[in-house]
Amino acid sequence: MSEDDELAKLREATDTGTRANQRGPDESQQQLEDAIGTALNAIESGKSKTLSVRDEHIAAILYGLDDAEQFDEVGAALREELGRDKGESVDRSEFLRLAIRLGLREAVPEVLEAAKNAQMKRMEHKF
Amino acid sequence: MESYTDMTTLRACTFLDKGGVGKTTASAHLGTALSRAGHDVLLIDLAGKQGDLAKHFGLWGDLQGEDRWPNIATTFQDEWSIVVEKLDTAVDDLIITTEEGPDLIPAHEQLDGLDATLGNIDDTVERYSRLDAFLTEYIDERYDIVLLDLPGSTSNVAYNGLWAAESVVAPVRPGPFEAEQAAQLRRDLDTIRDEQDVDIDLTMVLLNEVDERTKAGRIYLDEFQTEYPDAIAPKQIPSSQDIQNAQMDGTVLWSLEKPSKTAERAMDAYETDAEVLVERLEDSA
C-alpha cells in the first residue's frame, strides 16, 4: 500500500462526521437486528447457510491440531467456554462455528445480542 | 521580555455553560493581548463547527473552502499517533498563523461527530483526557500559552478542554441569568473536582459589557466583586460598538484604524486582564 493510500485510509478512519449523520447506538443495534432477522427468513426459505473460510493460517492451525491429536481437546474447550453440552467429538464445521461465536462474544457481544433478539422476534411471530 | 521557553506551558480555557456570553471574543482578545505582550500563544477553537474564532481573525472564509485533514477532531482519535508517524507535517498542518499575533487551530465540523464518538468510550479518564495528551505531547513545547475556546455546553469535547486546561476564564455579562450561570459554573467545577479528581480552578471571571455609568451596572459589578473576590478580573470590559465592528471586519480591536474611546478602554482592560491571567496561571502551575 502506498503512503498516499495509507493516509487516505487514515483519513477515512478518523472521519467522525457530524451529529446529523451519526447513528445513535440504539439505531445501529436495531438496524442489525432487523438485518439478521431478514437473513434468517431468507435462509429458512432456501438461501445457502454454508460459509467457507479461506485463510492459510487458520487452515494450518486446524491441520496442526489434527496432526498433533489435540483437535478434540481444543474443541471441547471451545464448547465449555460457550456453555455447550459435552457430546461427541467436535468436527471441523462445529469447531469453526464455536470459534466464531466465541470471537463475536468476546469482541462484540452486542452482535450476538442482536442475533438472539432477532431469533426471539421470529419465534414470537410464528405464534 | 522574560522567556518562557524553559517553563511549563500555561493553559486556560474560556468556558461557561451558556451560549452568547462572549467566550470567543474574550479568547480572541486575551490571546491577542498576550501575543502583543511577547508570549507565544496558541488559540484552539473547540466551540462547535461555526469557526467563530477564525472569523475573529478574518480566516474562516478561506478555511471553509478547504477540506482540512488532519484537523482538531483528528487529534482526539486513537489513530492520531499513526497519523503523526505517517505525515511529518501533521501538527504543522493543524496550525494557522494570524496577522494579529496568536496562532490558531481552527474548529472543524467533525467536532460535532467527535462528541458522539467520545460518548462511546466507557472509561471516563480515557474519554476526557485525549486533548490533554495531545497538548502535552505535541503542542506544549511550541508555545508559552495555550487558550482553549470551549463550547457553551457541558459536552464531551468541553470536558476534554476543562481537563486539559484546569483553569477557567468565565466571561459573563452582568445580569440575573448570567449571575446564576456563574454560580452554576462554580458548582459544576466543584463536582468535577470531587467526582473526577481533576483540580480545576475558576481563575478569572471576566465581566463583559459592563456599563458602570448605570445603577444596574454598578450593582452587578458590586455583586460579582463580592461573590468572586479572588477570581474577578481586575478590569471589566466596557460595552463598545467597536467590538462588534471589529468582529464584522474579521479582526480584533487593535487592528481598527480609528478605535473609539470605549475601544481604547476595552483594549486596555484586555491587556491588564491578560497580564493578571498569566500571573494567576503561574501561581497555580
Short mmCIF file of C-alpha atoms in Angstrom, two decimals:
data_model
loop_
_atom_site.label_atom_id
_atom_site.label_comp_id
_atom_site.label_asym_id
_atom_site.label_seq_id
_atom_site.Cartn_x
_atom_site.Cartn_y
_atom_site.Cartn_z
CA MET A 1 0.00 0.00 0.00
CA SER A 2 1.43 3.39 -0.95
CA GLU A 3 1.93 6.19 1.56
CA ASP A 4 -0.93 8.12 -0.05
CA ASP A 5 -3.23 5.11 0.22
CA GLU A 6 -2.34 4.71 3.90
CA LEU A 7 -3.08 8.36 4.57
CA ALA A 8 -6.35 8.11 2.68
CA LYS A 9 -7.35 5.13 4.83
CA LEU A 10 -6.38 7.01 8.00
CA ARG A 11 -8.40 9.98 6.86
CA GLU A 12 -11.43 7.80 6.32
CA ALA A 13 -10.94 6.05 9.66
CA THR A 14 -10.78 9.35 11.54
CA ASP A 15 -13.79 10.97 9.86
CA THR A 16 -16.28 11.40 12.69
CA GLY A 17 -18.79 13.24 10.50
CA THR A 18 -21.34 15.44 12.12
CA ARG A 19 -24.02 14.69 14.68
CA ALA A 20 -26.57 14.75 11.85
CA ASN A 21 -25.03 11.77 10.14
CA GLN A 22 -24.10 9.81 13.25
CA ARG A 23 -26.34 6.89 14.03
CA GLY A 24 -27.22 6.55 17.68
CA PRO A 25 -26.15 3.29 19.27
CA ASP A 26 -29.78 2.13 19.58
CA GLU A 27 -30.47 2.85 15.94
CA SER A 28 -27.46 0.82 14.79
CA GLN A 29 -28.40 -2.11 17.00
CA GLN A 30 -31.99 -2.14 15.73
CA GLN A 31 -30.77 -1.99 12.17
CA LEU A 32 -28.52 -5.01 12.78
CA GLU A 33 -31.30 -6.93 14.49
CA ASP A 34 -33.66 -6.31 11.58
CA ALA A 35 -30.99 -7.32 9.06
CA ILE A 36 -30.25 -10.58 10.91
CA GLY A 37 -33.99 -11.31 11.10
CA THR A 38 -34.30 -10.81 7.35
CA ALA A 39 -31.31 -13.08 6.75
CA LEU A 40 -32.78 -15.82 8.99
CA ASN A 41 -36.00 -15.71 6.98
CA ALA A 42 -34.08 -15.89 3.74
CA ILE A 43 -32.08 -18.91 4.97
CA GLU A 44 -35.29 -20.61 6.02
CA SER A 45 -36.60 -20.00 2.52
CA GLY A 46 -33.58 -21.56 0.90
CA LYS A 47 -30.69 -19.14 0.95
CA SER A 48 -27.45 -21.04 1.49
CA LYS A 49 -26.31 -21.37 5.09
CA THR A 50 -22.90 -22.68 4.07
CA LEU A 51 -19.98 -20.31 4.55
CA SER A 52 -16.39 -21.01 3.60
CA VAL A 53 -13.26 -19.64 5.14
CA ARG A 54 -10.08 -19.31 3.09
CA ASP A 55 -7.24 -18.49 5.38
CA GLU A 56 -3.88 -20.27 5.28
CA HIS A 57 -3.08 -19.62 8.94
CA ILE A 58 -6.45 -20.82 10.22
CA ALA A 59 -6.19 -23.86 7.94
CA ALA A 60 -2.70 -24.56 9.26
CA ILE A 61 -3.98 -24.31 12.85
CA LEU A 62 -6.74 -26.80 12.22
CA TYR A 63 -4.49 -29.23 10.31
CA GLY A 64 -1.84 -28.83 13.00
CA LEU A 65 -4.29 -29.54 15.84
CA ASP A 66 -5.48 -32.62 13.96
CA ASP A 67 -1.96 -33.92 13.39
CA ALA A 68 -0.97 -33.21 17.00
CA GLU A 69 -4.12 -35.05 18.15
CA GLN A 70 -5.28 -32.01 20.10
CA PHE A 71 -8.27 -31.14 17.95
CA ASP A 72 -10.84 -32.79 20.26
CA GLU A 73 -9.33 -31.21 23.38
CA VAL A 74 -9.42 -27.69 21.92
CA GLY A 75 -12.89 -28.30 20.52
CA ALA A 76 -14.11 -29.38 23.97
CA ALA A 77 -12.57 -26.25 25.48
CA LEU A 78 -14.46 -24.07 22.98
CA ARG A 79 -17.70 -25.85 23.85
CA GLU A 80 -17.07 -25.39 27.56
CA GLU A 81 -16.28 -21.72 27.14
CA LEU A 82 -19.62 -21.24 25.41
CA GLY A 83 -21.50 -23.34 27.96
CA ARG A 84 -22.39 -26.06 25.45
CA ASP A 85 -23.06 -29.66 26.41
CA LYS A 86 -20.23 -32.12 26.16
CA GLY A 87 -21.00 -34.63 23.49
CA GLU A 88 -19.46 -36.43 20.61
CA SER A 89 -16.12 -35.17 19.42
CA VAL A 90 -16.16 -31.84 17.59
CA ASP A 91 -15.96 -31.90 13.82
CA ARG A 92 -14.30 -29.16 11.77
CA SER A 93 -17.54 -27.39 11.00
CA GLU A 94 -18.60 -27.18 14.63
CA PHE A 95 -15.07 -26.14 15.63
CA LEU A 96 -15.28 -23.13 13.31
CA ARG A 97 -18.83 -22.28 14.43
CA LEU A 98 -17.76 -22.33 18.08
CA ALA A 99 -14.64 -20.28 17.40
CA ILE A 100 -16.60 -17.63 15.50
CA ARG A 101 -19.25 -17.41 18.22
CA LEU A 102 -16.63 -17.09 20.91
CA GLY A 103 -14.81 -14.40 18.96
CA LEU A 104 -18.02 -12.41 18.50
CA ARG A 105 -18.91 -12.79 22.16
CA GLU A 106 -15.53 -11.52 23.27
CA ALA A 107 -15.15 -8.63 20.85
CA VAL A 108 -18.69 -7.52 20.03
CA PRO A 109 -21.23 -9.09 22.39
CA GLU A 110 -23.90 -6.75 21.10
CA VAL A 111 -23.82 -8.58 17.75
CA LEU A 112 -24.80 -11.86 19.39
CA GLU A 113 -27.39 -9.95 21.39
CA ALA A 114 -28.89 -8.62 18.16
CA ALA A 115 -28.92 -12.14 16.71
CA LYS A 116 -30.63 -13.51 19.81
CA ASN A 117 -33.27 -10.78 19.70
CA ALA A 118 -33.87 -11.31 16.01
CA GLN A 119 -34.42 -15.02 16.59
CA MET A 120 -36.78 -14.38 19.51
CA LYS A 121 -38.84 -11.97 17.40
CA ARG A 122 -39.17 -14.61 14.67
CA MET A 123 -40.36 -17.14 17.25
CA GLU A 124 -42.96 -14.70 18.61
CA HIS A 125 -44.25 -14.02 15.11
CA LYS A 126 -44.70 -17.72 14.50
CA PHE A 127 -47.29 -17.81 17.30
CA MET B 1 10.91 40.16 27.96
CA GLU B 2 11.28 37.05 30.07
CA SER B 3 11.40 33.87 28.02
CA TYR B 4 9.02 31.12 28.86
CA THR B 5 10.82 28.61 26.65
CA ASP B 6 12.05 26.50 29.52
CA MET B 7 8.99 26.90 31.68
CA THR B 8 5.75 24.95 31.82
CA THR B 9 3.30 25.97 29.13
CA LEU B 10 0.38 27.81 30.69
CA ARG B 11 -3.10 26.70 29.70
CA ALA B 12 -6.53 28.17 30.25
CA CYS B 13 -9.97 27.76 28.73
CA THR B 14 -12.89 30.11 28.24
CA PHE B 15 -16.00 28.37 29.46
CA LEU B 16 -19.50 28.99 30.67
CA ASP B 17 -22.42 26.60 30.22
CA LYS B 18 -24.30 29.18 28.18
CA GLY B 19 -24.00 30.48 24.66
CA GLY B 20 -23.55 34.08 23.62
CA VAL B 21 -21.69 35.40 26.67
CA GLY B 22 -18.58 36.41 24.80
CA LYS B 23 -16.27 33.41 25.27
CA THR B 24 -14.90 33.57 21.74
CA THR B 25 -14.49 37.34 21.79
CA ALA B 26 -12.63 37.00 25.10
CA SER B 27 -10.42 34.22 23.72
CA ALA B 28 -9.53 36.24 20.62
CA HIS B 29 -8.79 39.42 22.55
CA LEU B 30 -6.97 37.88 25.52
CA GLY B 31 -4.95 35.78 23.08
CA THR B 32 -4.03 38.84 21.03
CA ALA B 33 -3.18 40.86 24.15
CA LEU B 34 -0.89 38.05 25.34
CA SER B 35 0.76 37.83 21.94
CA ARG B 36 1.31 41.60 21.87
CA ALA B 37 2.94 41.27 25.30
CA GLY B 38 5.54 38.95 23.77
CA HIS B 39 4.20 35.49 24.56
CA ASP B 40 3.95 32.68 22.00
CA VAL B 41 0.24 31.99 22.03
CA LEU B 42 -1.88 29.25 20.53
CA LEU B 43 -5.67 29.54 20.43
CA ILE B 44 -7.69 26.36 19.87
CA ASP B 45 -11.32 26.58 18.78
CA LEU B 46 -13.36 23.71 20.19
CA ALA B 47 -16.60 25.67 20.26
CA GLY B 48 -18.55 23.81 17.59
CA LYS B 49 -18.31 23.86 13.83
CA GLN B 50 -19.11 27.52 13.13
CA GLY B 51 -15.49 28.61 13.23
CA ASP B 52 -16.20 31.75 15.25
CA LEU B 53 -12.63 32.13 16.50
CA ALA B 54 -11.27 32.01 12.95
CA LYS B 55 -13.92 34.59 11.99
CA HIS B 56 -12.46 36.97 14.59
CA PHE B 57 -9.24 36.90 12.58
CA GLY B 58 -10.88 37.01 9.17
CA LEU B 59 -9.76 33.48 8.31
CA TRP B 60 -12.91 31.37 8.27
CA GLY B 61 -13.84 32.26 4.68
CA ASP B 62 -10.61 30.72 3.37
CA LEU B 63 -10.87 27.71 5.65
CA GLN B 64 -14.42 26.94 4.53
CA GLY B 65 -13.20 26.15 1.04
CA GLU B 66 -10.67 23.60 2.30
CA ASP B 67 -11.42 20.08 3.42
CA ARG B 68 -8.86 20.20 6.20
CA TRP B 69 -7.29 16.99 7.37
CA PRO B 70 -5.86 16.44 9.83
CA ASN B 71 -7.97 18.82 11.85
CA ILE B 72 -8.56 19.37 15.55
CA ALA B 73 -11.05 16.46 15.74
CA THR B 74 -8.37 14.10 14.37
CA THR B 75 -6.12 14.74 17.37
CA PHE B 76 -8.64 13.15 19.74
CA GLN B 77 -8.68 9.86 17.91
CA ASP B 78 -6.87 6.58 18.54
CA GLU B 79 -5.30 6.87 15.07
CA TRP B 80 -3.66 10.25 15.80
CA SER B 81 -0.28 8.76 16.68
CA ILE B 82 -0.27 6.84 13.41
CA VAL B 83 -1.20 9.99 11.51
CA VAL B 84 1.80 11.77 13.05
CA GLU B 85 4.01 8.83 12.16
CA LYS B 86 2.88 8.76 8.52
CA LEU B 87 2.59 12.52 7.95
CA ASP B 88 5.62 14.59 9.01
CA THR B 89 3.65 17.82 8.82
CA ALA B 90 0.61 16.59 10.76
CA VAL B 91 0.98 19.04 13.66
CA ASP B 92 2.09 21.93 11.46
CA ASP B 93 -0.90 21.32 9.19
CA LEU B 94 -3.28 21.90 12.09
CA ILE B 95 -1.97 25.37 12.89
CA ILE B 96 -2.61 28.62 11.05
CA THR B 97 -0.98 31.96 11.78
CA THR B 98 -2.97 35.14 12.25
CA GLU B 99 -1.86 38.63 11.29
CA GLU B 100 -2.88 39.83 14.73
CA GLY B 101 -0.37 37.66 16.56
CA PRO B 102 -1.59 34.37 18.05
CA ASP B 103 -1.53 31.09 16.16
CA LEU B 104 -4.81 29.26 15.79
CA ILE B 105 -6.07 25.70 15.44
CA PRO B 106 -9.49 26.37 13.95
CA ALA B 107 -12.73 24.50 14.57
CA HIS B 108 -13.92 21.80 12.20
CA GLU B 109 -17.34 20.34 11.53
CA GLN B 110 -16.06 16.96 12.68
CA LEU B 111 -16.07 18.28 16.27
CA ASP B 112 -19.81 17.64 16.08
CA GLY B 113 -19.47 13.93 15.33
CA LEU B 114 -16.44 13.70 17.63
CA ASP B 115 -18.60 14.47 20.64
CA ALA B 116 -20.82 11.50 19.86
CA THR B 117 -17.77 9.29 19.21
CA LEU B 118 -16.26 10.24 22.59
CA GLY B 119 -19.59 9.33 24.17
CA ASN B 120 -19.00 5.72 23.14
CA ILE B 121 -15.90 5.47 25.35
CA ASP B 122 -16.93 3.98 28.67
CA ASP B 123 -13.88 4.83 30.73
CA THR B 124 -14.09 8.41 31.99
CA VAL B 125 -10.34 9.02 32.08
CA GLU B 126 -9.94 7.64 28.58
CA ARG B 127 -12.84 9.80 27.34
CA TYR B 128 -11.79 13.11 28.90
CA SER B 129 -8.00 13.04 28.75
CA ARG B 130 -7.48 12.97 25.00
CA LEU B 131 -6.93 16.68 24.47
CA ASP B 132 -4.53 16.85 27.40
CA ALA B 133 -2.46 14.03 25.89
CA PHE B 134 -2.34 15.81 22.54
CA LEU B 135 -1.29 19.15 24.05
CA THR B 136 1.32 17.58 26.32
CA GLU B 137 2.99 15.59 23.60
CA TYR B 138 2.72 17.81 20.54
CA ILE B 139 1.90 21.40 21.47
CA ASP B 140 3.35 22.49 24.82
CA GLU B 141 6.94 22.54 23.56
CA ARG B 142 5.97 25.08 20.88
CA TYR B 143 4.07 27.66 22.92
CA ASP B 144 4.17 29.66 26.15
CA ILE B 145 0.41 29.86 26.48
CA VAL B 146 -2.47 27.79 25.09
CA LEU B 147 -6.02 29.17 25.27
CA LEU B 148 -8.92 26.84 24.57
CA ASP B 149 -12.26 28.27 23.46
CA LEU B 150 -14.83 25.74 24.65
CA PRO B 151 -18.43 25.05 23.62
CA GLY B 152 -21.15 26.71 25.67
CA SER B 153 -22.39 23.39 26.99
CA THR B 154 -21.04 20.53 29.08
CA SER B 155 -20.21 18.23 26.18
CA ASN B 156 -17.53 15.55 25.96
CA VAL B 157 -15.35 17.97 24.00
CA ALA B 158 -15.88 20.64 26.68
CA TYR B 159 -14.84 18.20 29.41
CA ASN B 160 -11.69 17.41 27.44
CA GLY B 161 -10.97 21.13 27.42
CA LEU B 162 -11.61 21.54 31.15
CA TRP B 163 -9.37 18.59 31.99
CA ALA B 164 -6.60 19.82 29.69
CA ALA B 165 -6.65 23.43 30.89
CA GLU B 166 -7.53 23.06 34.59
CA SER B 167 -8.01 26.84 34.62
CA VAL B 168 -11.23 28.50 33.56
CA VAL B 169 -11.82 32.05 32.37
CA ALA B 170 -15.56 32.64 32.59
CA PRO B 171 -16.83 35.63 30.61
CA VAL B 172 -20.14 36.82 31.99
CA ARG B 173 -22.45 39.64 31.05
CA PRO B 174 -23.90 41.37 34.10
CA GLY B 175 -27.45 40.21 34.53
CA PRO B 176 -29.56 37.92 36.76
CA PHE B 177 -29.35 34.92 34.43
CA GLU B 178 -25.63 35.33 33.97
CA ALA B 179 -25.06 35.59 37.71
CA GLU B 180 -26.83 32.26 38.12
CA GLN B 181 -24.73 30.80 35.30
CA ALA B 182 -21.53 31.82 37.05
CA ALA B 183 -22.77 30.26 40.29
CA GLN B 184 -23.69 27.10 38.39
CA LEU B 185 -20.20 27.04 36.87
CA ARG B 186 -18.68 27.15 40.33
CA ARG B 187 -20.89 24.21 41.37
CA ASP B 188 -20.01 22.29 38.18
CA LEU B 189 -16.29 22.78 38.82
CA ASP B 190 -16.72 21.61 42.42
CA THR B 191 -18.45 18.49 41.10
CA ILE B 192 -15.67 17.82 38.61
CA ARG B 193 -13.09 18.21 41.37
CA ASP B 194 -14.95 15.85 43.68
CA GLU B 195 -16.10 13.22 41.24
CA GLN B 196 -13.44 13.21 38.59
CA ASP B 197 -10.46 14.08 40.80
CA VAL B 198 -9.31 16.85 38.46
CA ASP B 199 -8.17 20.09 40.02
CA ILE B 200 -9.97 22.76 38.02
CA ASP B 201 -9.72 26.36 39.10
CA LEU B 202 -12.06 29.25 38.31
CA THR B 203 -9.13 31.51 37.54
CA MET B 204 -10.89 34.55 36.18
CA VAL B 205 -14.45 35.88 35.99
CA LEU B 206 -14.39 38.41 33.18
CA LEU B 207 -17.26 40.85 33.16
CA ASN B 208 -18.28 41.83 29.64
CA GLU B 209 -20.27 44.83 28.52
CA VAL B 210 -20.35 46.50 31.88
CA ASP B 211 -21.77 49.97 31.93
CA GLU B 212 -20.61 51.46 35.21
CA ARG B 213 -22.47 54.65 34.44
CA THR B 214 -25.77 52.92 35.15
CA LYS B 215 -27.03 51.93 38.57
CA ALA B 216 -27.71 48.38 37.38
CA GLY B 217 -24.18 48.12 36.03
CA ARG B 218 -22.69 49.22 39.34
CA ILE B 219 -24.92 46.86 41.33
CA TYR B 220 -23.93 43.86 39.23
CA LEU B 221 -20.28 44.82 39.43
CA ASP B 222 -20.54 45.00 43.23
CA GLU B 223 -22.30 41.66 43.39
CA PHE B 224 -19.70 39.92 41.27
CA GLN B 225 -16.86 41.51 43.22
CA THR B 226 -18.41 40.28 46.46
CA GLU B 227 -19.16 36.82 45.13
CA TYR B 228 -15.83 36.26 43.35
CA PRO B 229 -13.27 38.40 45.19
CA ASP B 230 -10.29 36.31 44.05
CA ALA B 231 -11.46 35.38 40.57
CA ILE B 232 -12.91 38.63 39.28
CA ALA B 233 -10.78 40.21 36.56
CA PRO B 234 -9.07 43.46 37.60
CA LYS B 235 -10.66 45.41 34.75
CA GLN B 236 -14.10 44.95 33.27
CA ILE B 237 -14.62 45.03 29.53
CA PRO B 238 -16.78 48.02 28.68
CA SER B 239 -19.58 47.86 26.23
CA SER B 240 -18.21 49.02 22.88
CA GLN B 241 -19.75 49.01 19.44
CA ASP B 242 -16.21 48.72 18.10
CA ILE B 243 -16.03 45.16 19.41
CA GLN B 244 -18.86 44.22 17.05
CA ASN B 245 -17.36 46.39 14.31
CA ALA B 246 -14.03 44.61 14.61
CA GLN B 247 -15.76 41.24 14.53
CA MET B 248 -17.65 42.21 11.37
CA ASP B 249 -14.37 43.26 9.80
CA GLY B 250 -12.87 39.93 10.79
CA THR B 251 -10.34 41.37 13.17
CA VAL B 252 -9.71 42.37 16.79
CA LEU B 253 -9.75 45.81 18.38
CA TRP B 254 -6.04 46.54 17.92
CA SER B 255 -6.41 46.39 14.16
CA LEU B 256 -9.06 49.11 13.97
CA GLU B 257 -7.84 52.22 12.20
CA LYS B 258 -9.64 54.66 14.44
CA PRO B 259 -10.69 52.95 17.67
CA SER B 260 -13.26 54.79 19.78
CA LYS B 261 -12.64 55.77 23.39
CA THR B 262 -14.56 52.72 24.63
CA ALA B 263 -12.49 50.55 22.31
CA GLU B 264 -9.31 52.03 23.81
CA ARG B 265 -10.63 51.25 27.28
CA ALA B 266 -11.56 47.72 26.20
CA MET B 267 -8.06 47.13 24.78
CA ASP B 268 -6.51 48.43 27.98
CA ALA B 269 -8.80 46.15 30.01
CA TYR B 270 -7.93 43.08 27.95
CA GLU B 271 -4.20 43.85 28.25
CA THR B 272 -4.41 44.26 32.02
CA ASP B 273 -6.56 41.18 32.45
CA ALA B 274 -4.25 39.14 30.22
CA GLU B 275 -1.27 40.12 32.35
CA VAL B 276 -3.07 39.17 35.56
CA LEU B 277 -4.26 35.94 33.99
CA VAL B 278 -0.65 34.95 33.36
CA GLU B 279 0.29 35.77 36.96
CA ARG B 280 -2.58 33.66 38.28
CA LEU B 281 -1.76 30.76 35.96
CA GLU B 282 1.88 30.88 37.01
CA ASP B 283 0.93 30.89 40.67
CA SER B 284 -1.13 27.77 40.25
CA ALA B 285 1.32 25.97 37.92
#
